[in-house]
mmCIF file of C-alpha atoms in Angstrom:
data_model
loop_
_atom_site.group_PDB
_atom_site.id
_atom_site.type_symbol
_atom_site.label_atom_id
_atom_site.label_comp_id
_atom_site.label_asym_id
_atom_site.label_seq_id
_atom_site.Cartn_x
_atom_site.Cartn_y
_atom_site.Cartn_z
ATOM 1 C CA ARG J 1 101.725 116.268 126.755
ATOM 2 C CA SER J 2 102.184 113.067 128.789
ATOM 3 C CA ASP J 3 98.552 112.191 128.036
ATOM 4 C CA LEU J 4 99.174 112.757 124.342
ATOM 5 C CA GLU J 5 102.301 110.595 124.360
ATOM 6 C CA ASP J 6 100.219 107.945 126.098
ATOM 7 C CA LEU J 7 98.036 107.728 122.990
ATOM 8 C CA HIS J 8 100.814 105.824 121.212
ATOM 9 C CA LEU J 9 99.637 102.729 123.095
ATOM 10 C CA TYR J 10 96.205 102.978 121.454
ATOM 11 C CA ALA J 11 97.488 103.599 117.905
ATOM 12 C CA THR J 12 98.036 101.104 115.095
ATOM 13 C CA PRO J 13 101.622 100.793 113.727
ATOM 14 C CA ARG J 14 100.712 103.049 110.798
ATOM 15 C CA GLU J 15 99.175 105.663 113.084
ATOM 16 C CA GLN J 16 102.244 105.459 115.315
ATOM 17 C CA ARG J 17 104.500 106.126 112.346
ATOM 18 C CA PHE J 18 102.461 109.147 111.289
ATOM 19 C CA ARG J 19 102.557 110.560 114.834
ATOM 20 C CA ARG J 20 106.302 109.926 115.055
ATOM 21 C CA PHE J 21 107.127 111.796 111.820
ATOM 22 C CA ALA J 22 104.454 114.532 111.967
ATOM 23 C CA SER J 23 105.807 117.888 113.136
ATOM 24 C CA LEU J 24 102.824 120.280 113.002
ATOM 25 C CA GLU J 25 99.629 120.681 114.999
ATOM 26 C CA PHE J 26 96.654 122.909 114.216
ATOM 27 C CA GLU J 27 93.552 123.076 116.407
ATOM 28 C CA GLY J 28 94.344 119.675 117.933
ATOM 29 C CA GLN J 29 94.972 117.867 114.633
ATOM 30 C CA LEU J 30 98.420 116.610 113.625
ATOM 31 C CA TYR J 31 99.934 117.212 110.182
ATOM 32 C CA MET J 32 103.050 116.232 108.307
ATOM 33 C CA THR J 33 105.019 118.680 106.214
ATOM 34 C CA PRO J 34 106.066 117.460 102.726
ATOM 35 C CA TYR J 35 109.548 117.031 104.229
ATOM 36 C CA ASP J 36 108.104 114.841 107.008
ATOM 37 C CA PHE J 37 106.322 112.664 104.439
ATOM 38 C CA ILE J 38 109.497 112.109 102.409
ATOM 39 C CA GLN J 39 111.347 111.217 105.614
ATOM 40 C CA ALA J 40 108.605 108.778 106.612
ATOM 41 C CA VAL J 41 108.828 106.792 103.359
ATOM 42 C CA THR J 42 112.622 106.832 102.955
ATOM 43 C CA ASN J 43 113.924 106.514 106.543
ATOM 44 C CA ASP J 44 113.387 104.164 109.440
ATOM 45 C CA GLU J 45 113.310 106.943 112.046
ATOM 46 C CA PRO J 46 112.958 110.761 111.987
ATOM 47 C CA LYS J 47 116.290 112.551 111.611
ATOM 48 C CA ARG J 48 115.524 114.737 114.589
ATOM 49 C CA ALA J 49 113.395 114.427 117.699
ATOM 50 C CA LYS J 50 109.888 115.576 116.836
ATOM 51 C CA LYS J 51 108.063 118.172 118.848
ATOM 52 C CA TRP J 52 104.757 119.144 117.349
ATOM 53 C CA ARG J 53 104.835 122.832 116.490
ATOM 54 C CA SER J 54 101.499 124.604 116.819
ATOM 55 C CA LEU J 55 100.468 126.580 113.741
ATOM 56 C CA SER J 56 98.438 129.755 113.989
ATOM 57 C CA LYS J 57 95.589 130.351 111.543
ATOM 58 C CA GLN J 58 97.684 133.083 109.942
ATOM 59 C CA GLU J 59 100.684 130.756 109.481
ATOM 60 C CA LEU J 60 98.492 128.053 107.947
ATOM 61 C CA ASN J 61 96.897 130.534 105.537
ATOM 62 C CA GLN J 62 100.347 131.773 104.487
ATOM 63 C CA ILE J 63 101.501 128.209 103.787
ATOM 64 C CA LEU J 64 98.401 127.501 101.685
ATOM 65 C CA MET J 65 98.755 130.798 99.792
ATOM 66 C CA GLU J 66 102.205 129.656 98.598
ATOM 67 C CA THR J 67 100.958 126.248 97.383
ATOM 68 C CA PRO J 68 101.424 125.927 93.594
ATOM 69 C CA PRO J 69 98.514 124.817 91.358
ATOM 70 C CA VAL J 70 98.439 121.247 90.075
ATOM 71 C CA TRP J 71 99.608 122.222 86.575
ATOM 72 C CA LYS J 72 102.831 123.490 88.129
ATOM 73 C CA GLY J 73 103.596 120.122 89.703
ATOM 74 C CA SER J 74 106.927 118.369 89.191
ATOM 75 C CA SER J 75 108.957 115.447 90.492
ATOM 76 C CA LYS J 76 110.530 117.903 92.933
ATOM 77 C CA LEU J 77 107.240 119.209 94.370
ATOM 78 C CA PHE J 78 107.653 117.789 97.880
ATOM 79 C CA ARG J 79 111.330 118.751 98.033
ATOM 80 C CA ASN J 80 110.569 122.291 96.861
ATOM 81 C CA LEU J 81 107.731 122.707 99.364
ATOM 82 C CA ASN J 82 109.928 121.203 102.101
ATOM 83 C CA GLU J 83 108.493 122.501 105.413
ATOM 84 C CA LYS J 84 105.894 124.750 103.726
ATOM 85 C CA GLY J 85 102.965 122.403 103.536
ATOM 86 C CA VAL J 86 100.471 120.427 105.612
ATOM 87 C CA ILE J 87 99.467 116.803 104.961
ATOM 88 C CA SER J 88 96.705 115.178 107.020
ATOM 89 C CA TYR J 89 96.695 111.569 108.217
ATOM 90 C CA THR J 90 94.055 110.640 105.622
ATOM 91 C CA GLU J 91 96.186 112.121 102.840
ATOM 92 C CA TYR J 92 99.228 110.288 104.199
ATOM 93 C CA LEU J 93 97.354 106.984 103.759
ATOM 94 C CA PHE J 94 96.257 108.007 100.260
ATOM 95 C CA LEU J 95 99.811 108.932 99.218
ATOM 96 C CA LEU J 96 101.125 105.603 100.560
ATOM 97 C CA CYS J 97 98.518 103.802 98.410
ATOM 98 C CA ILE J 98 99.749 105.662 95.344
ATOM 99 C CA LEU J 99 103.405 104.806 95.939
ATOM 100 C CA THR J 100 102.707 101.089 95.545
ATOM 101 C CA LYS J 101 100.324 101.143 92.573
ATOM 102 C CA PRO J 102 101.022 100.529 88.873
ATOM 103 C CA HIS J 103 100.326 103.355 86.429
ATOM 104 C CA ALA J 104 97.284 101.444 85.194
ATOM 105 C CA GLY J 105 95.888 101.751 88.711
ATOM 106 C CA PHE J 106 95.881 105.549 88.474
ATOM 107 C CA ARG J 107 92.916 105.447 86.081
ATOM 108 C CA ILE J 108 91.071 103.127 88.467
ATOM 109 C CA ALA J 109 91.758 105.479 91.374
ATOM 110 C CA PHE J 110 90.566 108.504 89.401
ATOM 111 C CA ASN J 111 87.384 106.764 88.274
ATOM 112 C CA MET J 112 86.656 105.770 91.870
ATOM 113 C CA PHE J 113 86.772 109.412 92.965
ATOM 114 C CA ASP J 114 84.754 110.544 89.932
ATOM 115 C CA THR J 115 81.418 109.437 91.396
ATOM 116 C CA ASP J 116 79.271 111.434 88.950
ATOM 117 C CA GLY J 117 81.188 110.200 85.885
ATOM 118 C CA ASN J 118 81.902 113.632 84.383
ATOM 119 C CA GLU J 119 85.634 112.884 83.849
ATOM 120 C CA MET J 120 86.523 115.453 86.513
ATOM 121 C CA VAL J 121 86.941 115.146 90.271
ATOM 122 C CA ASP J 122 85.800 118.000 92.493
ATOM 123 C CA LYS J 123 86.732 118.733 96.089
ATOM 124 C CA LYS J 124 83.580 117.159 97.532
ATOM 125 C CA GLU J 125 84.201 113.888 95.686
ATOM 126 C CA PHE J 126 87.796 113.803 96.858
ATOM 127 C CA LEU J 127 86.784 114.435 100.477
ATOM 128 C CA VAL J 128 84.783 111.188 100.494
ATOM 129 C CA LEU J 129 88.269 109.755 101.014
ATOM 130 C CA GLN J 130 88.273 111.183 104.547
ATOM 131 C CA GLU J 131 85.098 109.324 105.453
ATOM 132 C CA ILE J 132 86.181 106.037 103.848
ATOM 133 C CA PHE J 133 89.525 105.851 105.655
ATOM 134 C CA ARG J 134 87.994 107.002 108.940
ATOM 135 C CA LYS J 135 85.297 104.355 108.585
ATOM 136 C CA LYS J 136 87.883 101.634 108.017
ATOM 137 C CA ASN J 137 89.992 102.856 110.904
ATOM 138 C CA GLU J 138 87.142 102.743 113.399
ATOM 139 C CA LYS J 139 86.385 99.129 112.484
ATOM 140 C CA ARG J 140 89.942 98.188 113.430
ATOM 141 C CA GLU J 141 90.123 100.049 116.726
ATOM 142 C CA ARG J 142 91.003 97.979 119.744
ATOM 143 C CA LYS J 143 88.816 98.128 122.819
ATOM 144 C CA GLY J 144 90.197 100.305 125.532
ATOM 145 C CA ASP J 145 89.954 103.707 127.095
ATOM 146 C CA GLU J 146 87.199 105.443 125.111
ATOM 147 C CA GLU J 147 88.466 108.888 126.103
ATOM 148 C CA LYS J 148 91.991 108.089 124.858
ATOM 149 C CA ARG J 149 90.705 106.716 121.558
ATOM 150 C CA ALA J 150 88.553 109.825 121.095
ATOM 151 C CA MET J 151 91.653 111.987 121.638
ATOM 152 C CA LEU J 152 93.531 109.915 119.091
ATOM 153 C CA ARG J 153 90.755 110.342 116.510
ATOM 154 C CA LEU J 154 90.826 114.082 117.110
ATOM 155 C CA GLN J 155 94.582 114.122 116.470
ATOM 156 C CA LEU J 156 94.312 112.110 113.265
ATOM 157 C CA TYR J 157 91.030 113.287 111.742
ATOM 158 C CA GLY J 158 90.408 116.669 113.336
ATOM 159 C CA TYR J 159 87.005 115.909 114.828
ATOM 160 C CA HIS J 160 85.376 113.756 117.475
ATOM 161 C CA THR J 161 83.572 110.679 116.234
ATOM 162 C CA SER J 162 81.744 107.828 117.838
ATOM 163 C CA THR J 163 82.271 104.259 116.768
ATOM 164 C CA ASN J 164 78.486 103.926 116.936
ATOM 165 C CA SER J 165 78.232 106.210 113.900
ATOM 166 C CA VAL J 166 80.128 103.821 111.647
ATOM 167 C CA LEU J 167 78.070 102.720 108.657
ATOM 168 C CA LYS J 168 77.260 99.029 108.717
ATOM 169 C CA THR J 169 76.413 96.795 105.808
ATOM 170 C CA GLU J 170 74.682 93.446 105.970
ATOM 171 C CA GLY J 171 76.991 90.498 106.342
ATOM 172 C CA GLU J 172 80.007 92.777 106.529
ATOM 173 C CA ASP J 173 83.180 90.700 106.666
ATOM 174 C CA LEU J 174 85.895 91.297 109.210
ATOM 175 C CA VAL J 175 88.788 90.213 106.988
ATOM 176 C CA PRO J 176 91.608 92.798 107.186
ATOM 177 C CA ARG J 177 91.825 94.706 103.903
ATOM 178 C CA SER J 178 94.368 97.138 102.576
ATOM 179 C CA TYR J 179 93.460 100.807 102.363
ATOM 180 C CA TRP J 180 93.513 100.419 98.586
ATOM 181 C CA ASP J 181 90.927 97.616 98.738
ATOM 182 C CA THR J 182 88.817 99.654 101.137
ATOM 183 C CA LEU J 183 89.018 102.655 98.835
ATOM 184 C CA ARG J 184 88.119 100.569 95.811
ATOM 185 C CA ARG J 185 85.109 98.910 97.446
ATOM 186 C CA SER J 186 83.791 101.971 99.242
ATOM 187 C CA THR J 187 83.998 104.512 96.457
ATOM 188 C CA SER J 188 82.234 102.210 94.044
ATOM 189 C CA GLN J 189 79.330 102.327 96.504
ATOM 190 C CA ALA J 190 79.555 106.075 97.145
ATOM 191 C CA LEU J 191 76.596 106.970 94.916
ATOM 192 C CA PHE J 192 74.389 104.442 96.679
ATOM 193 C CA SER J 193 75.110 105.386 100.274
ATOM 194 C CA ASP J 194 75.215 108.424 102.463
ATOM 195 C CA LEU J 195 79.026 108.546 102.381
ATOM 196 C CA ALA J 196 79.125 111.735 100.352
ATOM 197 C CA GLU J 197 76.572 113.494 102.565
ATOM 198 C CA ARG J 198 78.351 112.318 105.686
ATOM 199 C CA ALA J 199 81.650 113.565 104.246
ATOM 200 C CA ASP J 200 80.007 116.968 103.835
ATOM 201 C CA ASP J 201 79.012 116.993 107.493
ATOM 202 C CA THR J 202 82.325 115.868 108.922
ATOM 203 C CA THR J 203 84.690 117.846 106.686
ATOM 204 C CA SER J 204 82.896 121.190 106.649
ATOM 205 C CA SER J 205 84.740 122.214 109.811
ATOM 206 C CA LEU J 206 88.133 120.868 108.689
ATOM 207 C CA SER J 207 90.952 123.062 107.451
ATOM 208 C CA ASP J 208 92.256 123.032 103.918
ATOM 209 C CA THR J 209 95.527 121.240 103.282
ATOM 210 C CA THR J 210 98.350 121.595 100.781
ATOM 211 C CA LEU J 211 96.987 118.702 98.714
ATOM 212 C CA LEU J 212 93.448 120.146 98.582
ATOM 213 C CA VAL J 213 94.721 123.573 97.506
ATOM 214 C CA HIS J 214 97.118 121.979 95.000
ATOM 215 C CA PHE J 215 94.294 119.954 93.412
ATOM 216 C CA PHE J 216 91.312 122.281 93.748
ATOM 217 C CA GLY J 217 92.715 125.815 94.045
ATOM 218 C CA LYS J 218 92.719 128.302 96.901
ATOM 219 C CA LYS J 219 88.932 128.722 96.736
ATOM 220 C CA GLY J 220 88.293 124.987 96.359
ATOM 221 C CA LYS J 221 86.227 125.510 93.194
ATOM 222 C CA ALA J 222 88.628 124.021 90.604
ATOM 223 C CA GLU J 223 88.142 120.497 89.261
ATOM 224 C CA LEU J 224 90.839 117.912 88.717
ATOM 225 C CA ASN J 225 91.174 116.136 85.368
ATOM 226 C CA PHE J 226 92.803 112.763 84.827
ATOM 227 C CA GLU J 227 95.911 114.104 83.064
ATOM 228 C CA ASP J 228 96.812 116.310 86.043
ATOM 229 C CA PHE J 229 95.940 113.525 88.496
ATOM 230 C CA TYR J 230 98.117 111.036 86.586
ATOM 231 C CA ARG J 231 101.029 113.466 86.405
ATOM 232 C CA PHE J 232 100.852 114.104 90.164
ATOM 233 C CA MET J 233 100.945 110.378 90.949
ATOM 234 C CA ASP J 234 103.755 109.665 88.487
ATOM 235 C CA ASN J 235 105.757 112.618 89.852
ATOM 236 C CA LEU J 236 105.306 111.389 93.420
ATOM 237 C CA GLN J 237 106.570 107.887 92.595
ATOM 238 C CA THR J 238 109.509 109.361 90.677
ATOM 239 C CA GLU J 239 110.382 111.815 93.450
ATOM 240 C CA VAL J 240 110.570 109.153 96.155
ATOM 241 C CA LEU J 241 112.708 106.922 93.907
ATOM 242 C CA GLU J 242 115.002 109.845 93.035
ATOM 243 C CA ILE J 243 115.518 110.597 96.718
ATOM 244 C CA GLU J 244 116.405 106.971 97.483
ATOM 245 C CA PHE J 245 118.711 106.756 94.454
ATOM 246 C CA LEU J 246 120.473 110.058 95.196
ATOM 247 C CA SER J 247 121.049 109.074 98.816
ATOM 248 C CA TYR J 248 123.395 106.352 97.522
ATOM 249 C CA SER J 249 124.760 107.784 94.259
ATOM 250 C CA ASN J 250 126.914 110.585 95.767
ATOM 251 C CA GLY J 251 126.368 112.729 92.704
ATOM 252 C CA MET J 252 127.234 109.947 90.259
ATOM 253 C CA ASN J 253 124.985 108.649 87.473
ATOM 254 C CA THR J 254 124.881 105.160 88.938
ATOM 255 C CA ILE J 255 124.681 103.369 92.263
ATOM 256 C CA SER J 256 126.670 100.217 92.975
ATOM 257 C CA GLU J 257 125.082 96.801 92.721
ATOM 258 C CA GLU J 258 125.637 96.416 96.457
ATOM 259 C CA ASP J 259 123.765 99.658 97.174
ATOM 260 C CA PHE J 260 120.931 98.437 94.946
ATOM 261 C CA ALA J 261 120.802 95.259 97.056
ATOM 262 C CA HIS J 262 120.736 97.342 100.260
ATOM 263 C CA ILE J 263 117.759 99.352 98.964
ATOM 264 C CA LEU J 264 115.905 96.211 97.847
ATOM 265 C CA LEU J 265 116.340 94.469 101.180
ATOM 266 C CA ARG J 266 115.233 97.457 103.262
ATOM 267 C CA TYR J 267 111.792 97.106 104.888
ATOM 268 C CA THR J 268 111.766 93.354 104.245
ATOM 269 C CA ASN J 269 111.560 90.504 106.730
ATOM 270 C CA VAL J 270 114.965 89.158 105.645
ATOM 271 C CA GLU J 271 116.910 88.677 108.862
ATOM 272 C CA ASN J 272 120.334 87.786 107.504
ATOM 273 C CA THR J 273 120.853 90.353 104.741
ATOM 274 C CA SER J 274 124.635 89.919 104.978
ATOM 275 C CA SER J 275 124.442 86.499 103.291
ATOM 276 C CA TYR J 276 122.610 88.024 100.297
ATOM 277 C CA LEU J 277 125.138 90.856 100.075
ATOM 278 C CA GLU J 278 128.130 88.523 100.377
ATOM 279 C CA ASN J 279 126.632 86.233 97.746
ATOM 280 C CA MET J 280 126.354 89.144 95.320
ATOM 281 C CA ARG J 281 129.844 90.512 96.033
ATOM 282 C CA CYS J 282 131.393 87.163 95.151
ATOM 283 C CA ARG J 283 129.406 86.811 91.941
ATOM 284 C CA ILE J 284 129.684 90.388 90.629
ATOM 285 C CA PRO J 285 133.333 91.197 91.411
ATOM 286 C CA GLU J 286 133.528 94.038 88.878
ATOM 287 C CA GLU J 287 131.192 96.889 89.630
ATOM 288 C CA LYS J 288 129.300 98.184 86.605
ATOM 289 C CA GLY J 289 126.620 100.168 88.399
ATOM 290 C CA ILE J 290 122.829 100.548 88.161
ATOM 291 C CA THR J 291 121.491 103.643 86.370
ATOM 292 C CA PHE J 292 118.435 105.571 87.553
ATOM 293 C CA ASP J 293 116.460 104.376 84.508
ATOM 294 C CA GLU J 294 117.227 100.765 85.457
ATOM 295 C CA PHE J 295 116.430 101.500 89.101
ATOM 296 C CA ARG J 296 113.101 103.105 88.219
ATOM 297 C CA SER J 297 112.122 100.329 85.795
ATOM 298 C CA PHE J 298 112.624 97.726 88.526
ATOM 299 C CA PHE J 299 110.323 99.550 90.931
ATOM 300 C CA GLN J 300 107.750 100.018 88.166
ATOM 301 C CA PHE J 301 107.880 96.254 87.837
ATOM 302 C CA LEU J 302 107.424 95.851 91.617
ATOM 303 C CA ASN J 303 104.286 98.003 91.469
ATOM 304 C CA ASN J 304 102.933 95.429 88.989
ATOM 305 C CA LEU J 305 103.915 92.485 91.174
ATOM 306 C CA GLU J 306 100.368 91.087 91.358
ATOM 307 C CA ASP J 307 100.155 90.805 87.544
ATOM 308 C CA PHE J 308 103.617 89.251 87.433
ATOM 309 C CA THR J 309 102.537 86.683 90.036
ATOM 310 C CA ILE J 310 99.545 85.717 87.886
ATOM 311 C CA ALA J 311 101.771 85.410 84.813
ATOM 312 C CA MET J 312 104.172 83.145 86.687
ATOM 313 C CA GLN J 313 101.310 80.916 87.788
ATOM 314 C CA MET J 314 100.069 80.704 84.192
ATOM 315 C CA TYR J 315 103.555 79.710 83.106
ATOM 316 C CA ASN J 316 103.362 76.978 85.739
ATOM 317 C CA PHE J 317 106.590 78.185 87.335
ATOM 318 C CA ALA J 318 104.990 78.799 90.699
ATOM 319 C CA SER J 319 106.386 75.644 92.249
ATOM 320 C CA ARG J 320 109.871 75.717 90.738
ATOM 321 C CA SER J 321 112.830 77.955 90.061
ATOM 322 C CA ILE J 322 113.156 80.076 86.917
ATOM 323 C CA GLY J 323 116.052 81.281 84.780
ATOM 324 C CA GLN J 324 116.920 84.815 83.703
ATOM 325 C CA ASP J 325 115.308 84.601 80.244
ATOM 326 C CA GLU J 326 112.061 83.221 81.684
ATOM 327 C CA PHE J 327 112.051 85.915 84.356
ATOM 328 C CA LYS J 328 112.674 88.746 81.903
ATOM 329 C CA ARG J 329 109.972 87.507 79.527
ATOM 330 C CA ALA J 330 107.406 87.090 82.311
ATOM 331 C CA VAL J 331 108.101 90.633 83.557
ATOM 332 C CA TYR J 332 107.574 92.095 80.083
ATOM 333 C CA VAL J 333 104.438 90.063 79.299
ATOM 334 C CA ALA J 334 102.817 90.862 82.641
ATOM 335 C CA THR J 335 103.849 94.489 83.118
ATOM 336 C CA GLY J 336 105.133 95.865 79.816
ATOM 337 C CA VAL J 337 108.380 96.806 81.582
ATOM 338 C CA LYS J 338 111.656 95.840 79.894
ATOM 339 C CA LEU J 339 114.391 95.136 82.417
ATOM 340 C CA SER J 340 117.975 95.404 81.182
ATOM 341 C CA PRO J 341 120.055 92.188 81.077
ATOM 342 C CA HIS J 342 122.465 93.681 83.633
ATOM 343 C CA LEU J 343 119.643 94.515 86.060
ATOM 344 C CA VAL J 344 118.135 91.024 85.746
ATOM 345 C CA ASN J 345 121.552 89.461 86.252
ATOM 346 C CA THR J 346 122.107 91.600 89.360
ATOM 347 C CA VAL J 347 118.732 90.578 90.826
ATOM 348 C CA PHE J 348 119.574 86.918 90.231
ATOM 349 C CA LYS J 349 122.997 87.283 91.816
ATOM 350 C CA ILE J 350 121.373 88.781 94.929
ATOM 351 C CA PHE J 351 118.610 86.206 95.384
ATOM 352 C CA ASP J 352 120.124 83.061 93.833
ATOM 353 C CA VAL J 353 121.456 81.763 97.144
ATOM 354 C CA ASP J 354 122.353 78.240 95.961
ATOM 355 C CA ARG J 355 124.129 79.713 92.888
ATOM 356 C CA ASP J 356 122.451 77.586 90.215
ATOM 357 C CA ASP J 357 121.457 80.688 88.193
ATOM 358 C CA GLN J 358 117.829 79.983 89.006
ATOM 359 C CA LEU J 359 115.511 82.149 91.110
ATOM 360 C CA SER J 360 113.254 80.711 93.781
ATOM 361 C CA TYR J 361 109.946 82.211 92.679
ATOM 362 C CA LYS J 362 108.134 81.918 96.008
ATOM 363 C CA GLU J 363 110.986 83.335 98.090
ATOM 364 C CA PHE J 364 111.543 86.231 95.703
ATOM 365 C CA ILE J 365 107.836 87.151 95.602
ATOM 366 C CA GLY J 366 107.539 87.034 99.391
ATOM 367 C CA ILE J 367 110.527 89.311 99.948
ATOM 368 C CA MET J 368 109.465 91.745 97.228
ATOM 369 C CA LYS J 369 105.921 92.051 98.595
ATOM 370 C CA ASP J 370 107.427 93.266 101.851
ATOM 371 C CA ARG J 371 109.694 95.721 100.028
ATOM 372 C CA LEU J 372 106.872 97.010 97.840
ATOM 373 C CA ASN J 373 104.848 97.978 100.900
ATOM 374 C CA ARG J 374 107.842 99.572 102.670
ATOM 375 C CA GLY J 375 107.212 97.702 105.888
ATOM 376 C CA PHE J 376 103.481 98.568 105.977
ATOM 377 C CA ARG J 377 102.209 95.230 104.707
#
């Protein structure tokens, strides 16, 4: 166990977080439960000290037998499954990608998996994901104890790999890319490389997971269509937002403007959050509250932040402050999301530090990019 704890030193921050929240182990590989995943994206630290519980083959099979099919999905799927599910490290990365993407991106993601263009994704196509994320991860590994890094790869991916086996491309750049960018670039090349064949080799010995059974059935023969894929992604985004909202609402239909500010400023690099909160308290003395619909619409806007940034640059506001009407119009033009006047006013009262009813575009975008990525930027 001390050797395993030692591996934390060789892990990236994202790998460290997965290892910290994961609670299950099967044949040397670590897994999260659905409960663990929800905790990992809504809390700074696990609620209880984690000791990896070893699953028997029988226990794993029982968990997978109770996994509902994709057409029975809902925005309470992860909460209903709770501890009865297994999520691999690769799937954890995939789910994090989905949480920060606009709905328009779901079609792009589906088309990337659909390598044969038949409007359906099968299990083999989806498992290319394992190889893509593993490939990216090995490029980023720091030099060090080869034995320790091999142990870490076994924990995260379920098999031993050698960095010498990583596919190389001519003139490959070393610029750090997000997992989403890696996924987008790699899957578009999947038909023209041996990624799919290699995925066959490396995943044939891996165990099924809750996500694989949910998408492709207990026998792995079902195919996933876009409507079911879209609904799963939308449900996941909604579920995480519901959990965050309910943690502050205390059973009410609204959360306070101050609570909304707390949620916005979590996972950001803002050091002195108290000044933002005090600024808002003074300027919104009477609490009206933020509804869940308003809350959700704001985070839908955040998932479209790149398009909003482009719109602001086209409006030539990039180097100056903007007013509420300009902000609201730019959000709608860029994302199709209509923010309520009260929500826009609340956002301005939080971030308008010099109180001129103008928003510093650059400062706002920087803070929101951190919040969008939940500290994983």
